[in-house]
Coordinates of C-alpha atoms and ligand atoms in Angstrom, one line a residue:
X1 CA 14.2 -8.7 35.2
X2 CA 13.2 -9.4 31.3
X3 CA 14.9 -6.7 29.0
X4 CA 12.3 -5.3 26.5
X5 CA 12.6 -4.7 23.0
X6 CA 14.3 -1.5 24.0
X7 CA 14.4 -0.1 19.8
X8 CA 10.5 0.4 20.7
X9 CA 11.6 3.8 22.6
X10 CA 13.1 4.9 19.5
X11 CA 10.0 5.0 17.9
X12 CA 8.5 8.0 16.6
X13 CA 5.9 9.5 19.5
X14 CA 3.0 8.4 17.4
X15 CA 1.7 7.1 14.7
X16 CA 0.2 9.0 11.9
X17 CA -3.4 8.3 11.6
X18 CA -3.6 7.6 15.5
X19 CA -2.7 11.8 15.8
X20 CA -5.0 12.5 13.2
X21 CA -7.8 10.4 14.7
X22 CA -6.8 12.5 18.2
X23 CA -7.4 15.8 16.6
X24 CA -10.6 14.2 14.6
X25 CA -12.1 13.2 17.6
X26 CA -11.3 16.3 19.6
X27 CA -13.3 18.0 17.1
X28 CA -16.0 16.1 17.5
X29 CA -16.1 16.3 21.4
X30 CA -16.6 19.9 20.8
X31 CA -19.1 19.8 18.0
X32 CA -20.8 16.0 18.0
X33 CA -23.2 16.8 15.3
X34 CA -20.8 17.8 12.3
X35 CA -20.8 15.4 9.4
X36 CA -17.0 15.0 8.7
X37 CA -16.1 14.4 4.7
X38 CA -13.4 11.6 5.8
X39 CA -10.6 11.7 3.0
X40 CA -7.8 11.0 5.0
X41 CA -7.1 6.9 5.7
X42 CA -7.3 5.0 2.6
X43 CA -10.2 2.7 3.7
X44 CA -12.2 1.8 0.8
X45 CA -16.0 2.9 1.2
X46 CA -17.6 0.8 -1.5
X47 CA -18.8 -3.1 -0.5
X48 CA -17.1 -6.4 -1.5
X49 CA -18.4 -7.1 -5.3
X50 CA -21.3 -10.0 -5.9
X51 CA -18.7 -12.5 -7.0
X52 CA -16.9 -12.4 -3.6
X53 CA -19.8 -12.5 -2.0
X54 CA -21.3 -15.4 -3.8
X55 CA -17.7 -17.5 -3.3
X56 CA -17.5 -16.8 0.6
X57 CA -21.2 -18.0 0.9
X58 CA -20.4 -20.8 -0.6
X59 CA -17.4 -21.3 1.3
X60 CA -19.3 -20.6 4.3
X61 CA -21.8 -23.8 2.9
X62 CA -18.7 -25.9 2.2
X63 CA -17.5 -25.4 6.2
X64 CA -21.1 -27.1 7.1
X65 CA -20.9 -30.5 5.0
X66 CA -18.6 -33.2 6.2
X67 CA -17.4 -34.1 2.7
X68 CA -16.3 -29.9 2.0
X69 CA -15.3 -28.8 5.8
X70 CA -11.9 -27.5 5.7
X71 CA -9.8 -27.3 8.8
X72 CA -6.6 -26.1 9.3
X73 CA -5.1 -24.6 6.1
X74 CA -2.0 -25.0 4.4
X75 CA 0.3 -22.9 5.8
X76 CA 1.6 -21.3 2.7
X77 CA -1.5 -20.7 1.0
X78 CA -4.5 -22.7 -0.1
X79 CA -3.4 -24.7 -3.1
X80 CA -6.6 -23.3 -5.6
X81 CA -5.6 -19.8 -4.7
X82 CA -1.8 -19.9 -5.0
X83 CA -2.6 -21.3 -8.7
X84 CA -4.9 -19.0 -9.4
X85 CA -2.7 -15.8 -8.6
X86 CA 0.1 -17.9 -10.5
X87 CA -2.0 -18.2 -13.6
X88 CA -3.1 -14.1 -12.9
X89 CA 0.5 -13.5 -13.1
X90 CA 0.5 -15.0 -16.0
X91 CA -1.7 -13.4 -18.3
X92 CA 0.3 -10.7 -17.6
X93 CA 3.4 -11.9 -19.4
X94 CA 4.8 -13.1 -16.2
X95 CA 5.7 -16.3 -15.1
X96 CA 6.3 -17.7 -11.9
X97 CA 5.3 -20.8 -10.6
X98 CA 2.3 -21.2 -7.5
X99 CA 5.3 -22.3 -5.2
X100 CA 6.5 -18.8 -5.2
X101 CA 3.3 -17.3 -4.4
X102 CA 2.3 -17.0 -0.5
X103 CA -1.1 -16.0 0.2
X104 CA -1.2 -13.7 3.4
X105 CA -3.7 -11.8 6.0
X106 CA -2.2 -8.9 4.1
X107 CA -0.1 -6.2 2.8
X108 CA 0.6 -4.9 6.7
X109 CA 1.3 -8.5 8.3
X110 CA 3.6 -9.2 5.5
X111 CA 5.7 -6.0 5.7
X112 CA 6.8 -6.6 9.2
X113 CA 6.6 -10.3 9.3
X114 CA 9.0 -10.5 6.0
X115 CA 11.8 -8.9 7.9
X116 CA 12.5 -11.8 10.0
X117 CA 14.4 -13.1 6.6
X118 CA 16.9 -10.4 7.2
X119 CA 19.9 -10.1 9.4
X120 CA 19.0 -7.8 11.8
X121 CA 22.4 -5.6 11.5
X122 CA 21.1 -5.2 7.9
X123 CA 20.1 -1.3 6.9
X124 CA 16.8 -0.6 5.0
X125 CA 16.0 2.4 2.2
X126 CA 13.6 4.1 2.8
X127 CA 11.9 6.3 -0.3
X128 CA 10.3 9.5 1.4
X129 CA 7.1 10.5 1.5
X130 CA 7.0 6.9 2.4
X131 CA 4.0 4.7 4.0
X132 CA 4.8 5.0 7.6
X133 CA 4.8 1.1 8.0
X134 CA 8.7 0.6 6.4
X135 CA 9.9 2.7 9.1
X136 CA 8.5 1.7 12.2
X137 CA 8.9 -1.6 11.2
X138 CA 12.9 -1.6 11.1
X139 CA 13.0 0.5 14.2
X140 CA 11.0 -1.8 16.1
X141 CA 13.9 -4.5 14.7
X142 CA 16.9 -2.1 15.3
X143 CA 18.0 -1.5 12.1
X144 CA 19.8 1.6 10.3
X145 CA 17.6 3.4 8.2
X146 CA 18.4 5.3 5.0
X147 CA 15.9 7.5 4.2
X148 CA 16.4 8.8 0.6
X149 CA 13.8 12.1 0.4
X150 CA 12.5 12.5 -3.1
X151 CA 10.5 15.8 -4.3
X152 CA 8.8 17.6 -7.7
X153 CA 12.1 17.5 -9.1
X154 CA 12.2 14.1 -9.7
X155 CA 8.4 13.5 -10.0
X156 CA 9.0 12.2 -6.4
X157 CA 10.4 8.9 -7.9
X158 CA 14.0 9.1 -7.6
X159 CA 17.1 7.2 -9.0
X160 CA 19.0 4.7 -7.4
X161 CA 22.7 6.8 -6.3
X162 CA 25.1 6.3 -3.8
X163 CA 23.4 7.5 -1.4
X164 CA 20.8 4.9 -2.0
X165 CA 23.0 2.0 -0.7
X166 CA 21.3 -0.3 1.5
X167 CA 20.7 -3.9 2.3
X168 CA 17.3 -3.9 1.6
X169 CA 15.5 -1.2 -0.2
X170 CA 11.3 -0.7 0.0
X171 CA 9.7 0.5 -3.6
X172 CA 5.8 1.5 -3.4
X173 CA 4.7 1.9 -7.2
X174 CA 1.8 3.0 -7.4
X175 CA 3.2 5.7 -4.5
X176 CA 1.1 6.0 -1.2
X177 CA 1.1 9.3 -0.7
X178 CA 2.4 10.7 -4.0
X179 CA 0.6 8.3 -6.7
X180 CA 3.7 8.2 -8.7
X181 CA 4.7 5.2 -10.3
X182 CA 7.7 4.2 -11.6
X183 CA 8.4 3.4 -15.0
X184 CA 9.9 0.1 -16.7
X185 CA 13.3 1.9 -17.5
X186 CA 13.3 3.4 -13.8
X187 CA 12.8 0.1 -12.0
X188 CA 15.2 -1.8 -14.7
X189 CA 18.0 1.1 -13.2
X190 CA 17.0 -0.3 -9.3
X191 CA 16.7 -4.1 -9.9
X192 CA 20.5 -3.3 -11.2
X193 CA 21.4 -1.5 -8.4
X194 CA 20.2 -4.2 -6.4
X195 CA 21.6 -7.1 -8.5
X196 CA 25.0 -5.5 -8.4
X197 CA 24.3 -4.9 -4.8
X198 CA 23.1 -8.3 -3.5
X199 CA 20.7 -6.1 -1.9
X200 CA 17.1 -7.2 -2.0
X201 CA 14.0 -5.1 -3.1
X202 CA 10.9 -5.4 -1.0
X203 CA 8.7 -4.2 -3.8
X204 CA 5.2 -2.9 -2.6
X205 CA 2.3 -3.5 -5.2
X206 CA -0.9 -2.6 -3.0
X207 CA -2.0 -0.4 -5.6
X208 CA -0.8 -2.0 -9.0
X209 CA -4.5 -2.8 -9.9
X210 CA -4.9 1.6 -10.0
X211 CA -2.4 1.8 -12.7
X212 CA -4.5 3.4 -16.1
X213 CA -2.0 4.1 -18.4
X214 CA 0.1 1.5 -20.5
X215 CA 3.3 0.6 -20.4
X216 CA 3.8 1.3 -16.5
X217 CA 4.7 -2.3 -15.2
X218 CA 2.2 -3.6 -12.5
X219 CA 4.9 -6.0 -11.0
X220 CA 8.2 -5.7 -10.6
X221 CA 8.9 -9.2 -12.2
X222 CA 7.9 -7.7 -15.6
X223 CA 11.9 -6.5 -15.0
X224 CA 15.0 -8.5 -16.4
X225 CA 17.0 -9.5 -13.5
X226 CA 13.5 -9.5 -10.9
X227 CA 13.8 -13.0 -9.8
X228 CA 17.3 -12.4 -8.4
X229 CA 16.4 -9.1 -6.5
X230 CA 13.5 -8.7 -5.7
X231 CA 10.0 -10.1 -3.1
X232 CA 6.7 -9.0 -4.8
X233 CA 4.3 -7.6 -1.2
X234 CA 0.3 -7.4 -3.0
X235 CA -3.0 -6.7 -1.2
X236 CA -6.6 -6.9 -2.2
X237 CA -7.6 -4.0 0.7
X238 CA -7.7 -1.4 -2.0
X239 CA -7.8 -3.8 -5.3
X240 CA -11.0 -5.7 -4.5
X241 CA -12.3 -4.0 -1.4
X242 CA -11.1 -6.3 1.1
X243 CA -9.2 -3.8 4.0
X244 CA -12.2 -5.8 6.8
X245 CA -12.1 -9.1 4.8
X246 CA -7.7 -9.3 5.2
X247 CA -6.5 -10.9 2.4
X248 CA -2.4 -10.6 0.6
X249 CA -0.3 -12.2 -1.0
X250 CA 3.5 -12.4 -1.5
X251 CA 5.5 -13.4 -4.2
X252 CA 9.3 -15.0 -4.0
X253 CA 11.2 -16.2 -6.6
X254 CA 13.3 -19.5 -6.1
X255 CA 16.3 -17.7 -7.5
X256 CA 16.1 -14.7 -4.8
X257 CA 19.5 -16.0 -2.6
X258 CA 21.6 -15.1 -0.3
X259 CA 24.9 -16.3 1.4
X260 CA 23.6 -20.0 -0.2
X261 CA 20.4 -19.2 1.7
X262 CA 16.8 -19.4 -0.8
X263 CA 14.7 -16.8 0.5
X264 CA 11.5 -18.9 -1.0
X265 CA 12.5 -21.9 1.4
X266 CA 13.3 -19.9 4.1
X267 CA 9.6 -18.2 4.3
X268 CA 8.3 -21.8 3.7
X269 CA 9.7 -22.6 6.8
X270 CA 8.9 -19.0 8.3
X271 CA 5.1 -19.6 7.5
X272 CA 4.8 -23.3 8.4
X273 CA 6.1 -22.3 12.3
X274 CA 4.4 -19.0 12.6
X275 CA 1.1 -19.7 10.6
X276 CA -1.4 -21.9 10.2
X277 CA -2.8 -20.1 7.4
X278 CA -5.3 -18.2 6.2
X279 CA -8.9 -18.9 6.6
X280 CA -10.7 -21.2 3.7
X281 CA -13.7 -19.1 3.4
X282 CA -11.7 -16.1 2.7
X283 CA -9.4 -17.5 0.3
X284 CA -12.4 -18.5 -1.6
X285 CA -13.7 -15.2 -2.0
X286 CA -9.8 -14.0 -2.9
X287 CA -10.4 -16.5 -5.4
X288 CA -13.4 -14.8 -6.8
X289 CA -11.5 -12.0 -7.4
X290 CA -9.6 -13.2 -10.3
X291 CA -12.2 -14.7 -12.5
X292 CA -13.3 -13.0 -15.2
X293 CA -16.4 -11.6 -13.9
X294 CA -14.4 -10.7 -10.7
X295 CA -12.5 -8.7 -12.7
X296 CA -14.6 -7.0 -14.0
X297 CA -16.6 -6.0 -11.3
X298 CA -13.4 -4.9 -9.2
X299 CA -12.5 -2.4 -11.9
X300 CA -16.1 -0.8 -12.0
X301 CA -15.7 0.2 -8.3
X302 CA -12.0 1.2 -9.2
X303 CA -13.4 3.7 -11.5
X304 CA -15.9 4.6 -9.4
X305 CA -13.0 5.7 -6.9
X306 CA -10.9 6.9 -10.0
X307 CA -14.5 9.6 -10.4
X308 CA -13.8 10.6 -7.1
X309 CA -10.2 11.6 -8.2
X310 CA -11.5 13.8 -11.0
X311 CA -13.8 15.5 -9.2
X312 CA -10.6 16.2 -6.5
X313 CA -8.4 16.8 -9.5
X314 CA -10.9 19.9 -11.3
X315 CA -11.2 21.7 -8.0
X316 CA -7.2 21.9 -7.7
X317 CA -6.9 22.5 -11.4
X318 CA -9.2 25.4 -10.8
X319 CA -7.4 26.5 -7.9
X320 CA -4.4 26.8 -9.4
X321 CA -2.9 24.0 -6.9
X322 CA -0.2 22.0 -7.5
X323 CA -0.5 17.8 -7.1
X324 CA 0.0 14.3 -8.6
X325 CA -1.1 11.4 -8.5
X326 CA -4.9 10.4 -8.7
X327 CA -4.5 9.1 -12.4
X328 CA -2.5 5.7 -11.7
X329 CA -3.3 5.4 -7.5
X330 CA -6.4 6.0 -5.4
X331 CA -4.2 9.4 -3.5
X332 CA -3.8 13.0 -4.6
X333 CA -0.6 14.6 -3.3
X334 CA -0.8 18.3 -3.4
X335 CA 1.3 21.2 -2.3
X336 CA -0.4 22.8 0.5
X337 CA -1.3 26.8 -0.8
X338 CA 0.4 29.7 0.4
X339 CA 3.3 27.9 1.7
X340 CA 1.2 26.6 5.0
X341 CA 2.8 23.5 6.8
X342 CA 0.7 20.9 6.3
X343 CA -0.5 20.2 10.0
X344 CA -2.0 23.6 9.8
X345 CA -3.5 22.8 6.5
X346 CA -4.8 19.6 8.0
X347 CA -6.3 21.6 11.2
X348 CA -7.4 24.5 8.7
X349 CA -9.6 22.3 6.7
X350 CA -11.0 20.4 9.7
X351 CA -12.1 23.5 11.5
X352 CA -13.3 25.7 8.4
X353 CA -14.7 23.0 6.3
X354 CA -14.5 20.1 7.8
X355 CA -12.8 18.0 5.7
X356 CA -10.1 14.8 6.7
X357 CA -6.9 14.8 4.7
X358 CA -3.5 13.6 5.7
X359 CA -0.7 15.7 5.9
X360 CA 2.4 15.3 4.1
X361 CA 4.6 15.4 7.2
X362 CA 3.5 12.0 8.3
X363 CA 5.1 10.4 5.2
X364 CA 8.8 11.5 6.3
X365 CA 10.2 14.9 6.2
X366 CA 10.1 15.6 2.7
X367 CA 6.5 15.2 2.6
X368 CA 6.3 18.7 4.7
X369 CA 4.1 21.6 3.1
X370 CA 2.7 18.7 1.0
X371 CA -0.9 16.9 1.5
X372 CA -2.8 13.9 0.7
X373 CA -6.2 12.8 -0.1
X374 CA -7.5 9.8 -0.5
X375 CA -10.3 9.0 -3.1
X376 CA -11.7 6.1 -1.5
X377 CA -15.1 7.7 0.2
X378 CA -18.1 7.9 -1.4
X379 CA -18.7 9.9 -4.4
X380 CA -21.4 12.4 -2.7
X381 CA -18.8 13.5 0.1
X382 CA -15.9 13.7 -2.3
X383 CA -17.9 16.2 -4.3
X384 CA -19.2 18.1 -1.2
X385 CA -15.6 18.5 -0.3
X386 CA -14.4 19.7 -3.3
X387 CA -17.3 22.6 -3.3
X388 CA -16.2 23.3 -0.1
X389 CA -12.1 23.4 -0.9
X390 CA -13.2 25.6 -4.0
X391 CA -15.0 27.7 -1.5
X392 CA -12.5 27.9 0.8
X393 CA -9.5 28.8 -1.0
X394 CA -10.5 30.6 -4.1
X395 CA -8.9 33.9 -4.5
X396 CA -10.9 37.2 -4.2
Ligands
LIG1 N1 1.2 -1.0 1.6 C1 0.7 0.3 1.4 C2 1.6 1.1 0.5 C3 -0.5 0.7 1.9 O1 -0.9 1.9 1.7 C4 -1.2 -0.2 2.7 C5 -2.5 0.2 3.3 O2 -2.9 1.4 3.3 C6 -0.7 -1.4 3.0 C7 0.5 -1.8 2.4 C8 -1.4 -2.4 3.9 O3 -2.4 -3.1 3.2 P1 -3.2 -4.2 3.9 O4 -4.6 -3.7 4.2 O5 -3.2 -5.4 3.0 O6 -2.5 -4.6 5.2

């Protein structure tokens, strides 16, 4: 008889947003005509900007002319598009070369697919309150888990230690949940515990294009000593609005190696047997997204989502409540009040107010008594929601 992937039963019951979609829909069972303020999953609310939309419909002509049809694509990435991200790098002050840049169906595929580049026997960090992805992930592989917890102490971005020792090690800057994001000086201290390591960083940068204020690096190859520690995992989902259009990309430097092995040819030869790339029309419209104009329009809906935050942010202010983030990433993390848990936070706001968040739990253990919202609805709900919270837990 076949023997399953028997590390599945050591997964975690279920999965975070599928227990919150449970109680959600139990709810509405019970009362089908409440309008639910939804600021739990980070779906973005707001549509794909005009420049997208004008490159996939004319991606969409190309596919009908003879002399433009594209078939299969390259496996690593459409040549235009891996230049393009190259050259956005770039104007940032980085420089790597469109070789090292592999466009994916996103931020998700990437995380799990990525770990067939790693020995299996090979342990993983996990930072906690982590995106629940890292872990299930490396269960579903079999591999030891470290999970360092972080907490207010240390702005919930802690330092590499000891107790930090693993073969690969996941950093989310911009933080989902927390919205903390790790400075230069901190990520210089982990790409040299890494380097002296030979550990490798998996460096999550789905919500880079959030950061506001300066100096806070965007990628983690604006460190010394990146290139020999580090993969780069970016999305467009929350950037440019493209969580239903699926478009990532991943960058590996040609000087990341292991045992004699280059990780840069070794996903080349990854991709080109378990891809056959991502669709032409949508790397078109990824495209779109860093031109100028594309650019620009992106960060008007960012802001838009980033008006969302503030409105979140004054109600908590007002309240007295503790949280971060919101200023640099599309979450707030706050402490739940009165020293609830925060599933009976979760289920106190659905049934009183009927508002979505996430609770902190779900991000790993340390994440208990602690909540998250996401800013991503639409600006009329956020605000309803915060009258509501106000309502709701104002003293006397
Ligand atoms: N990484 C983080 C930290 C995320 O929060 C998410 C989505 O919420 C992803 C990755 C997945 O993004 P994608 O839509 O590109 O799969």
């Amino acid at each position: 008889m076949i023997k399953p992937n028997m590390h599945y039963a050591n997964l975690k019951d279920s999965y975070l947003f599928y227990n919150i979609a449970q109680k959600v829909n139990a709810y509405l069972t019970e009362h089908p005509d409440t309008h639910l303020l939804r600021m739990g999953i980070g779906d973005v609310s707001l549509p794909l900007c005009s420049s997208v939309i004008t490159a996939l419909h004319g991606a969409v002509d190309d596919q009908s002319a003879a002399d433009r049809f594209h078939g299969y694509m390259p496996e690593c990435g459409a040549p235009f598009l891996r230049e393009t991200i190259a050259a956005h790098y770039g104007r940032r002050g980085v420089e790597i070369t469109p070789e090292e840049v592999f466009v994916s169906s996103g931020a998700s595929d990437e995380l799990g697919d990525i770990l067939d580049l790693f020995d299996r026997s090979s342990s993983a960090l996990v930072i906690e309150p982590a995106y629940p992805a890292y872990v299930d992930a490396n269960v579903m592989a079999g591999r030891r888990i470290v999970h360092l917890p972080s907490g207010r102490e240390n702005g919930f971005l802690p330092e590499p230690s000891p107790k930090a020792h693993a073969d690969l090690l996941y950093i989310c800057s911009p933080n989902n949940p927390t919205g903390a994001v790790f400075s230069r000086e901190q990520l210089k201290r982990w790409v040299d515990f890494a380097n002296m390591n030979r550990s490798v960083i998996l460096f999550d940068a789905a919500y880079e294009a959030f950061i506001e204020e300066d100096g806070l690096p965007h990628s983690i190859f604006e460190i010394d000593g990146a290139r020999t520690c580090a993969i780069e995992i970016c999305s467009l989902s929350k950037t440019a609005g493209f969580t239903g259009t699926r478009l990532g990309y991943t960058v590996i430097p040609k000087e990341l190696v292991r045992h004699g092995m280059c990780f840069n040819d070794m996903w080349v030869r990854n991709r080109t047997t378990k891809t056959n790339g991502v669709s032409y029309i949508i790397q078109r419209g990824g495209a779109a997204v860093f031109t100028p104009e594309g650019q620009r329009q992106i960060m008007e809906n960012i802001r838009y989502y980033k008006e969302n935050a503030r409105t979140l942010t004054k109600v908590l202010d007002r309240l007295g409540i503790w949280y971060c983030g919101g200023r640099n990433a599309p979450y707030i993390w706050l402490r739940c009040p009165d020293g609830t848990d925060s599933w009976s936070f979760f289920d106190r706001l659905l049934n009183e107010i009927q508002v979505v968040g996430t609770p902190g739990e779900g991000f790993g253990a340390c994440g208990e008594g602690y909540f998250r919202f996401s800013t991503f609805g639409n600006s009329a709900d956020t605000a309803e929601a915060a009258e509501r919270l106000f309502s709701l837990l104002k003293k006397g």
